[in-house]
PDB file of C-alpha atoms in Angstrom:
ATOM      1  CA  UNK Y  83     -11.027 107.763-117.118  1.00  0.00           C
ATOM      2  CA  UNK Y  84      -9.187 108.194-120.514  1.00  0.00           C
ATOM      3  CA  UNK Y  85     -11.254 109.633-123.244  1.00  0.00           C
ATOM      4  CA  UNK Y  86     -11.192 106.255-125.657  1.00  0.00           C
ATOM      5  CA  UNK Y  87     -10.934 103.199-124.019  1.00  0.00           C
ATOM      6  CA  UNK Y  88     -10.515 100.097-125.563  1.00  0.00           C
ATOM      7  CA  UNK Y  89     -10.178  96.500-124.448  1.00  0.00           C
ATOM      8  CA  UNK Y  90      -6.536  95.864-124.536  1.00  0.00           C
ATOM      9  CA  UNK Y  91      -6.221  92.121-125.010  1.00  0.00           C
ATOM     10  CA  UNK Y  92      -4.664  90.331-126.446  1.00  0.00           C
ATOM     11  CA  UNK Y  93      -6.861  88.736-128.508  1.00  0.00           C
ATOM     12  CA  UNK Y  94      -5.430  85.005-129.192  1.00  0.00           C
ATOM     13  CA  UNK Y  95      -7.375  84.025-132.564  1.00  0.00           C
ATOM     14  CA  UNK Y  96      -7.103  80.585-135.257  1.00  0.00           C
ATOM     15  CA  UNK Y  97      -6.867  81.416-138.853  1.00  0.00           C
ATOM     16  CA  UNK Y  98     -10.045  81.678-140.029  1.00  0.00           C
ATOM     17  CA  UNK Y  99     -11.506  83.525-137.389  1.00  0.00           C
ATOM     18  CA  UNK Y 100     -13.862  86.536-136.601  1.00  0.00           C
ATOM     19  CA  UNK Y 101     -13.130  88.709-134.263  1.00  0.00           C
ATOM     20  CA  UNK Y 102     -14.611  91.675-132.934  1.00  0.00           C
ATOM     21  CA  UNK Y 103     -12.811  95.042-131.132  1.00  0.00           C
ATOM     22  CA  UNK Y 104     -15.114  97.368-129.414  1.00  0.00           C
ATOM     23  CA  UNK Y 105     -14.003 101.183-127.939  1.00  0.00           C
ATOM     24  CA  UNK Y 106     -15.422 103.293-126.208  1.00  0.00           C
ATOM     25  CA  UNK Y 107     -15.158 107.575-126.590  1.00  0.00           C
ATOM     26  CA  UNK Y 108     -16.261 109.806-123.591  1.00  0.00           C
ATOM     27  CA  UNK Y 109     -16.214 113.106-125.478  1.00  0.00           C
ATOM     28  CA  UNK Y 110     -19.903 113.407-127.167  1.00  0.00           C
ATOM     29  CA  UNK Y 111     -18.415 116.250-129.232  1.00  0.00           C
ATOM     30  CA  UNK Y 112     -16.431 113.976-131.159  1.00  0.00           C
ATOM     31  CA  UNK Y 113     -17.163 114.110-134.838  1.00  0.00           C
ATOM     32  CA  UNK Y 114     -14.681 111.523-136.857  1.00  0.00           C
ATOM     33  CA  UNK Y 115     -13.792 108.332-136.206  1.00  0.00           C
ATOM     34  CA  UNK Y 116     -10.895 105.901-137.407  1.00  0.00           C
ATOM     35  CA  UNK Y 117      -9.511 102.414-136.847  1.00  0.00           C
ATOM     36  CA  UNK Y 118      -5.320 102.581-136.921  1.00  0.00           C
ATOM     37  CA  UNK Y 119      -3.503  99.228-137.350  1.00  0.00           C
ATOM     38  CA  UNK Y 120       0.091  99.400-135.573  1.00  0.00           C
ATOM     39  CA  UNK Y 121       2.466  96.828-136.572  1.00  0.00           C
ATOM     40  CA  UNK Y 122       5.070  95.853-133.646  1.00  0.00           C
ATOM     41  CA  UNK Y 123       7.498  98.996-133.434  1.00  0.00           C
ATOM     42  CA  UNK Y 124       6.230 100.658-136.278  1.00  0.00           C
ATOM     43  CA  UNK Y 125       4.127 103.627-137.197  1.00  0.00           C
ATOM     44  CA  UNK Y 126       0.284 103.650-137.182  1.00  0.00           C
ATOM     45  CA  UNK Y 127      -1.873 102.987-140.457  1.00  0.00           C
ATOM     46  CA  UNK Y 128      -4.817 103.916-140.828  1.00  0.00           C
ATOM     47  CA  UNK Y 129      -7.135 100.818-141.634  1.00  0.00           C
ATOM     48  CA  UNK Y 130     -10.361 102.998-142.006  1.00  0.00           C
ATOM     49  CA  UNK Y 131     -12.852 105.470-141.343  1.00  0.00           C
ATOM     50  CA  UNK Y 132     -16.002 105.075-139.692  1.00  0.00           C
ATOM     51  CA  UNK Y 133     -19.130 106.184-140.448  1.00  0.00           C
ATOM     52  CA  UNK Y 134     -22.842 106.304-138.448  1.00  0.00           C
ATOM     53  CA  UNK Y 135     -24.245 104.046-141.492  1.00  0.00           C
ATOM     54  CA  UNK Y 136     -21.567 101.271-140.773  1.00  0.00           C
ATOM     55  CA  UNK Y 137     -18.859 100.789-143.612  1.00  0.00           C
ATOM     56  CA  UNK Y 138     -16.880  97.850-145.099  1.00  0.00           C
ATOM     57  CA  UNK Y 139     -13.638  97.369-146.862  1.00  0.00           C
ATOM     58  CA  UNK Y 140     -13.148  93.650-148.016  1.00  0.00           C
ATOM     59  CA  UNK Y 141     -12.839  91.724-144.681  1.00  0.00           C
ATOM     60  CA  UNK Y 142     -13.418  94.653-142.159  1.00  0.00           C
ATOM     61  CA  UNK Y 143     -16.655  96.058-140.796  1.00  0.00           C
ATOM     62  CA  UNK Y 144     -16.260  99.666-138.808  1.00  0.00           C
ATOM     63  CA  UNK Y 145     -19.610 100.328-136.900  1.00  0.00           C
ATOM     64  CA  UNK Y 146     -20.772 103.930-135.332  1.00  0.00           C
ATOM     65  CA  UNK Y 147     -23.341 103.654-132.247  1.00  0.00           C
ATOM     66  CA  UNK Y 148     -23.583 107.342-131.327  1.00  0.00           C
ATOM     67  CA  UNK Y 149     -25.554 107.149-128.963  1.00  0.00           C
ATOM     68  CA  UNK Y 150     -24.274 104.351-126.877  1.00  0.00           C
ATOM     69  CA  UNK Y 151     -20.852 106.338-127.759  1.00  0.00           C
ATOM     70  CA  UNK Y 152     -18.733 102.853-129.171  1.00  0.00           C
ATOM     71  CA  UNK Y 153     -17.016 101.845-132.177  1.00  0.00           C
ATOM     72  CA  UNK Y 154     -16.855  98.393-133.160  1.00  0.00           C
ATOM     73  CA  UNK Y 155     -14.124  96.383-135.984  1.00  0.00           C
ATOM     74  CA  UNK Y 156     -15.457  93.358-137.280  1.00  0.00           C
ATOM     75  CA  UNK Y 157     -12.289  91.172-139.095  1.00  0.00           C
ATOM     76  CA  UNK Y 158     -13.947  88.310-140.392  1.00  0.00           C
ATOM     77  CA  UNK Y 159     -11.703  85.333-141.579  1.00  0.00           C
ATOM     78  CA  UNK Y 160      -8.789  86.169-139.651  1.00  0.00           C
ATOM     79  CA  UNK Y 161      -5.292  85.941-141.613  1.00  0.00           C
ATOM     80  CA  UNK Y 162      -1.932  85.470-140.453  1.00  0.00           C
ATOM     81  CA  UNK Y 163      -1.364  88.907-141.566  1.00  0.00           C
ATOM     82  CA  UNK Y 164      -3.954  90.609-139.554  1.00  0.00           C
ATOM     83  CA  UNK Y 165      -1.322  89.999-136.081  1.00  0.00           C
ATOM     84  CA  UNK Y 166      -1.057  93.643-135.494  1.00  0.00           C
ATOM     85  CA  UNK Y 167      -2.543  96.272-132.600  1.00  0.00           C
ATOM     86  CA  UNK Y 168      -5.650  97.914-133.487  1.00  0.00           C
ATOM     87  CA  UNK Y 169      -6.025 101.627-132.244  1.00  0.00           C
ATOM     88  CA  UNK Y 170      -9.228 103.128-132.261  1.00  0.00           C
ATOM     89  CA  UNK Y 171      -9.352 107.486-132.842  1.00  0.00           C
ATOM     90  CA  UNK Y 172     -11.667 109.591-131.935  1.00  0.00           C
ATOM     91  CA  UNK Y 173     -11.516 113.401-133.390  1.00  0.00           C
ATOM     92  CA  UNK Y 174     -13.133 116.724-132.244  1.00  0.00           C
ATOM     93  CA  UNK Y 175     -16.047 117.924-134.315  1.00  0.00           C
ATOM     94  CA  UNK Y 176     -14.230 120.899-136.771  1.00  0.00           C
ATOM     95  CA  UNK Y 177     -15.751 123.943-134.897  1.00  0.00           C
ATOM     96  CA  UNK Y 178     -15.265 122.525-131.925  1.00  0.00           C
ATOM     97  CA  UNK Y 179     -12.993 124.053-129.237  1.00  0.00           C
ATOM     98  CA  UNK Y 180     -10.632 120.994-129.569  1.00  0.00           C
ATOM     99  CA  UNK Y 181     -11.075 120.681-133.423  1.00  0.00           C
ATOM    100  CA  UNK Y 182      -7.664 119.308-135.000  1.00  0.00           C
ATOM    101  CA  UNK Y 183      -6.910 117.104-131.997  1.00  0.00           C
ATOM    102  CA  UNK Y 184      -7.502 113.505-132.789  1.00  0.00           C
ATOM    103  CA  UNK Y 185      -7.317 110.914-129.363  1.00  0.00           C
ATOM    104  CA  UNK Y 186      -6.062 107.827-129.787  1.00  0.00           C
ATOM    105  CA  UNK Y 187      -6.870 104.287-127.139  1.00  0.00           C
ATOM    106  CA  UNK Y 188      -4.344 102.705-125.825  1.00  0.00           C
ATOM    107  CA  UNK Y 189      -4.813  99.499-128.707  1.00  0.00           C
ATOM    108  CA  UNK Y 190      -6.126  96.096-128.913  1.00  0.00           C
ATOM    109  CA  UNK Y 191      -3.834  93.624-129.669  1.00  0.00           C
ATOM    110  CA  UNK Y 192      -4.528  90.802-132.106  1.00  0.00           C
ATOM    111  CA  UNK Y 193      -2.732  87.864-132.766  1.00  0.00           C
ATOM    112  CA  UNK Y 194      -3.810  85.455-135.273  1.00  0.00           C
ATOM    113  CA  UNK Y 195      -2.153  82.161-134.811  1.00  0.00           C
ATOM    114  CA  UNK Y 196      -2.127  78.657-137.810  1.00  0.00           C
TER     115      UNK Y 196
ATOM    116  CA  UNK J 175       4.629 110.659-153.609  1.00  0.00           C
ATOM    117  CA  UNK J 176       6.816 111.129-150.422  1.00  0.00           C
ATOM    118  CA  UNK J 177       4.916 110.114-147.577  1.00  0.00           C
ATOM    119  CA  UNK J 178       6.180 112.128-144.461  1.00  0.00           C
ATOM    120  CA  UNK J 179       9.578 111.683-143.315  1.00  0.00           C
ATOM    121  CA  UNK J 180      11.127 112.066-139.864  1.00  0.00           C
ATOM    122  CA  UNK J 181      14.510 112.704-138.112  1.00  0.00           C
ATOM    123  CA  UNK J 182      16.375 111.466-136.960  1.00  0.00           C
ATOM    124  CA  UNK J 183      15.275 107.498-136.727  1.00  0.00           C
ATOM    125  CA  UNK J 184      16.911 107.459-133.752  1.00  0.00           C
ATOM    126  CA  UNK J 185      18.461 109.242-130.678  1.00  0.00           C
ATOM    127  CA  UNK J 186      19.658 109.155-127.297  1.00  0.00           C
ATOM    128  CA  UNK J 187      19.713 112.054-125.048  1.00  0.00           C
ATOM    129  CA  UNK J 188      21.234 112.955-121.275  1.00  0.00           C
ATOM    130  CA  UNK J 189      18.698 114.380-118.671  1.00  0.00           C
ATOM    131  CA  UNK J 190      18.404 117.993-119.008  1.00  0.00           C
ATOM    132  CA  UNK J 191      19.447 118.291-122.441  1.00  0.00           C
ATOM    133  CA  UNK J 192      17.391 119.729-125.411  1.00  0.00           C
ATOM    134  CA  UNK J 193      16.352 117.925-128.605  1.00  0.00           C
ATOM    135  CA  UNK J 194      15.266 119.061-131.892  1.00  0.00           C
ATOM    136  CA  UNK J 195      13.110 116.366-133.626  1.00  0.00           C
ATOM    137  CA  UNK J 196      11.990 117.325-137.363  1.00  0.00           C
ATOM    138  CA  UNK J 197       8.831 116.561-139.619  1.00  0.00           C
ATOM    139  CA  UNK J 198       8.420 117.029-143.244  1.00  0.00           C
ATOM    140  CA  UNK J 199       4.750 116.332-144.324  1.00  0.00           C
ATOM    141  CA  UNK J 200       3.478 114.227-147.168  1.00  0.00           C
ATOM    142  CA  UNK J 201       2.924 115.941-150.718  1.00  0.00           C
ATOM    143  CA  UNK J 202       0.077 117.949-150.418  1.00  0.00           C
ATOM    144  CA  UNK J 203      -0.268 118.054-146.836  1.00  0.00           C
ATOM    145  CA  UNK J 204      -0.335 121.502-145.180  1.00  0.00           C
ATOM    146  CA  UNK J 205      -0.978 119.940-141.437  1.00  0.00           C
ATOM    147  CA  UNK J 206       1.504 118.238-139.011  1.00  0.00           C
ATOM    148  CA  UNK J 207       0.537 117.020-135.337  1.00  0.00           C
ATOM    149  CA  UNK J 208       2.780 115.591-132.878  1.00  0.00           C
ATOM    150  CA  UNK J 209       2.248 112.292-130.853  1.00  0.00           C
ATOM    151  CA  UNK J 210       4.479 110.727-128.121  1.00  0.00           C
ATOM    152  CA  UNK J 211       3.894 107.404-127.601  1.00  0.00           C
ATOM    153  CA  UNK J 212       5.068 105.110-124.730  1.00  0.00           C
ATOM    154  CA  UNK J 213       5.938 101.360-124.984  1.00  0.00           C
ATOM    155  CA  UNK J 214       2.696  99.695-124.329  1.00  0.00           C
ATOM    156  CA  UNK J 215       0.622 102.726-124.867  1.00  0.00           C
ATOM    157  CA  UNK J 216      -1.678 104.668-127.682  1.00  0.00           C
ATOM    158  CA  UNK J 217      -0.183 107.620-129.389  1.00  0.00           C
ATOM    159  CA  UNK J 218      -0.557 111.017-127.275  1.00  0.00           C
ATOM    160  CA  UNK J 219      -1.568 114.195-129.207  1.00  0.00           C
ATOM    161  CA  UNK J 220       1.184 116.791-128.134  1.00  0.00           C
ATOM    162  CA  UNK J 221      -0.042 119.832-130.526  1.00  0.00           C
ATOM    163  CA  UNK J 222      -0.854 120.424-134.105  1.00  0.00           C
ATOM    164  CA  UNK J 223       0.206 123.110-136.511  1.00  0.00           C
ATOM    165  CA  UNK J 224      -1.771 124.670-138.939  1.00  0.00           C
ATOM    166  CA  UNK J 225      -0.635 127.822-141.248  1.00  0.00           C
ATOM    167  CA  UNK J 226       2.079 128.324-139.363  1.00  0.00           C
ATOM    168  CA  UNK J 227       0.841 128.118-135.917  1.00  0.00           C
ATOM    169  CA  UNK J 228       0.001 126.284-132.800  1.00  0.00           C
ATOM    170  CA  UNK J 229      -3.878 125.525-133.335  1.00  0.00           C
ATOM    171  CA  UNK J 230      -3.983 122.737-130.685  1.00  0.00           C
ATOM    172  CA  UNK J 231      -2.340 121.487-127.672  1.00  0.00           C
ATOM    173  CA  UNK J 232      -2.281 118.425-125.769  1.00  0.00           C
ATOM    174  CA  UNK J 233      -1.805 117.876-121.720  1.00  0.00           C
ATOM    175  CA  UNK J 234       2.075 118.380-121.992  1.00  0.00           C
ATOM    176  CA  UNK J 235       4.170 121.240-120.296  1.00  0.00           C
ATOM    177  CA  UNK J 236       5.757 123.744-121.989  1.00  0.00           C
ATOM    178  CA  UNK J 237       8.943 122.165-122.290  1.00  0.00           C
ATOM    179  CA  UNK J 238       7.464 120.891-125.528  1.00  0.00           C
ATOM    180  CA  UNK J 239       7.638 123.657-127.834  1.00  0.00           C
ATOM    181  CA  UNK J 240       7.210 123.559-131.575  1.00  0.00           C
ATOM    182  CA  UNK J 241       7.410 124.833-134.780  1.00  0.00           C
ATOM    183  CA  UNK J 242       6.384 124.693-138.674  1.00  0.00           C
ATOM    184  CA  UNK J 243       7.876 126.730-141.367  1.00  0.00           C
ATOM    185  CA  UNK J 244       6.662 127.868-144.576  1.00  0.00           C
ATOM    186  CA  UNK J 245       7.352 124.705-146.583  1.00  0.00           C
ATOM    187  CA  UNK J 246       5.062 122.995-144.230  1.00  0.00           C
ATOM    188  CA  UNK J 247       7.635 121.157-142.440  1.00  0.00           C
ATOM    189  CA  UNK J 248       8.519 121.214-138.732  1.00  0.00           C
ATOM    190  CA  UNK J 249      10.083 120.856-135.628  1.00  0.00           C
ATOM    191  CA  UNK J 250       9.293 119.588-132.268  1.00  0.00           C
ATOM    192  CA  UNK J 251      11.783 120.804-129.408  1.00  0.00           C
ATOM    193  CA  UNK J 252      11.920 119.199-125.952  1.00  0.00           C
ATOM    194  CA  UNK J 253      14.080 121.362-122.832  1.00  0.00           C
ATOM    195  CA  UNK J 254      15.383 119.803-119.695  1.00  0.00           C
ATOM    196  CA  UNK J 255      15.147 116.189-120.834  1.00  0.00           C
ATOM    197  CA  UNK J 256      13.416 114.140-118.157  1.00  0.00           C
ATOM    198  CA  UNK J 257      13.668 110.001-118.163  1.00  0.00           C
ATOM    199  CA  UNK J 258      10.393 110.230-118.819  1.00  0.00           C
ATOM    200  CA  UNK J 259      10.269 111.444-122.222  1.00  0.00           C
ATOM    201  CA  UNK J 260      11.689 108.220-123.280  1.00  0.00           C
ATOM    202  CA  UNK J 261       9.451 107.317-125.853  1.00  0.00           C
ATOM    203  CA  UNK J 262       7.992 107.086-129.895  1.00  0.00           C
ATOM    204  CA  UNK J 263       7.705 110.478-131.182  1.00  0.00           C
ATOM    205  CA  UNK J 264       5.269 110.610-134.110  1.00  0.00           C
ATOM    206  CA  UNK J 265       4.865 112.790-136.490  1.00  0.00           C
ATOM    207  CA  UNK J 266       1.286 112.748-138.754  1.00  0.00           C
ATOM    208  CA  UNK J 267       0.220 115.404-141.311  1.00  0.00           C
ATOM    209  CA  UNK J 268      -2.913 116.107-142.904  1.00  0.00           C
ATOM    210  CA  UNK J 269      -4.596 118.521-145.092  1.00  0.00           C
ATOM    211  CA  UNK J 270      -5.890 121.616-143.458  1.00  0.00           C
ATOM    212  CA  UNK J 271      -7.580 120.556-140.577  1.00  0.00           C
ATOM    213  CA  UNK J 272     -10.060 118.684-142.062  1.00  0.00           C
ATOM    214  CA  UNK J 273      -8.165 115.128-141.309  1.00  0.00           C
ATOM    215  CA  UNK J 274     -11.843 113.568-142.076  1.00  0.00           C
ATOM    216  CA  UNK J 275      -9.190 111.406-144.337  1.00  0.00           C
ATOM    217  CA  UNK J 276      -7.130 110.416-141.540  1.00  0.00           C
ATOM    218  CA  UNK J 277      -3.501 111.177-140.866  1.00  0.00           C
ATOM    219  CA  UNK J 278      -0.539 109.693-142.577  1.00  0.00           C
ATOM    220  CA  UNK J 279       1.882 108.971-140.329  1.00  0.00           C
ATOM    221  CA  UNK J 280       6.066 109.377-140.145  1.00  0.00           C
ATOM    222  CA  UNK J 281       7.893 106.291-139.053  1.00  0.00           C
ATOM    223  CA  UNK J 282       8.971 108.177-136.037  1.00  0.00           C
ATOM    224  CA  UNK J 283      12.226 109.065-133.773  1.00  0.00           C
ATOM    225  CA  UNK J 284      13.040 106.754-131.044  1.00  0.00           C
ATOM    226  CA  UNK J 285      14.502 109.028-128.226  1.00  0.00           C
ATOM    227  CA  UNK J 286      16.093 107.344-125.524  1.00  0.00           C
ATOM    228  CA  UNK J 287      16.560 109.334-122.212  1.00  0.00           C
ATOM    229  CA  UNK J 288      19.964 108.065-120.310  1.00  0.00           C
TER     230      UNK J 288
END
């Protein structure tokens, strides 16, 4: 089983649309979290962090369920632009054994269509 | 600001050959870990260097060796080239090892395995 799983997709959305990603992370040690966006043959970028309290940058939503050990996305009215692969990143607590290593799923694809 | 920068772009290799693939970290950085990523895959930690060292290491064999140098930049070597190590090789610095900020990634080297 791969330490963050997520659903890969793809995810076949109208403009306009919410969507939701959901991943999973099997290490309970893990401290930070992060949502990468990956643009076809590019480099990853990270979108944003998330936090236990839930945060929100314009049109995205990151959620934290510790306990249930998932991280959600939220895009709400999807744009054109959004067509990328979402990666979702879990990182070792700092004093943990593995601190500096950050793990990576394997993406969820998006593609927002007209 | 340079963000971090990567070389080469691109490069193709023989089987059993060595490669030198090089990193210099964005301004202010003082962190650089190493991902391979596959076509179709998420980004695979290979290690991280911190002050000079090896502080991490992913689940790759010690063909993968590595470096950083004073200036913060470095080097990822590969021996005996297998078809295999086809792949995105990713390069993402940080400051210290508190990446609670995410990385910043390099657009990576394509390296081609013939």
């Amino acid at each position: 089983r791969k330490e963050v799983e997520q659903d890969p997709g793809p995810f076949n959305v109208p403009e306009g649309a919410t969507v939701a990603f959901n991943c999973t992370y099997s290490n309970s040690a893990s401290q930070s979290f992060f949502w990468y966006r990956q643009d076809c043959r590019k480099e990853p970028k990270l979108l944003m962090s998330v936090y236990s309290s839930g945060n929100e940058d314009g049109r995205f939503t990151a959620q934290l369920n510790r306990a249930s050990q998932y991280i959600s996305l939220l895009i709400r009215d999807s744009k054109l632009s959004d067509s990328a692969t979402y990666l979702c990143v879990a990182a070792a607590a700092l004093y943990n054994t593995n601190a500096g290593k950050s793990t990576f799923g394997d993406g969820t694809t998006l593609t927002v269509k007209p | 600001d340079a963000g971090v920068t990567q070389s080469p772009t691109h490069l193709i290799k023989t089987r059993g050959q060595q490669v030198t693939l090089r990193c210099s970290p964005k301004s202010g950085h003082d962190t650089v870990s190493w991902y391979q990523q596959a076509l179709g895959q998420g980004p695979q930690f290979i290690f991280q260097y911190y002050e000079e060292e090896e502080r991490q290491r992913g689940n790759f064999p010690d063909r993968f060796s590595g470096h950083q140098f004073p200036n913060y930049s470095s080097e990822l070597n590969v021996n005996a080239l297998l078809l295999g190590d086809s792949a995105l090789y990713l390069c993402a610095s940080s400051f210290g090892q508190l990446y609670i900020y995410g990385y910043t990634f390099g657009s990576g080297t394509r390296l081609t395995v013939v």
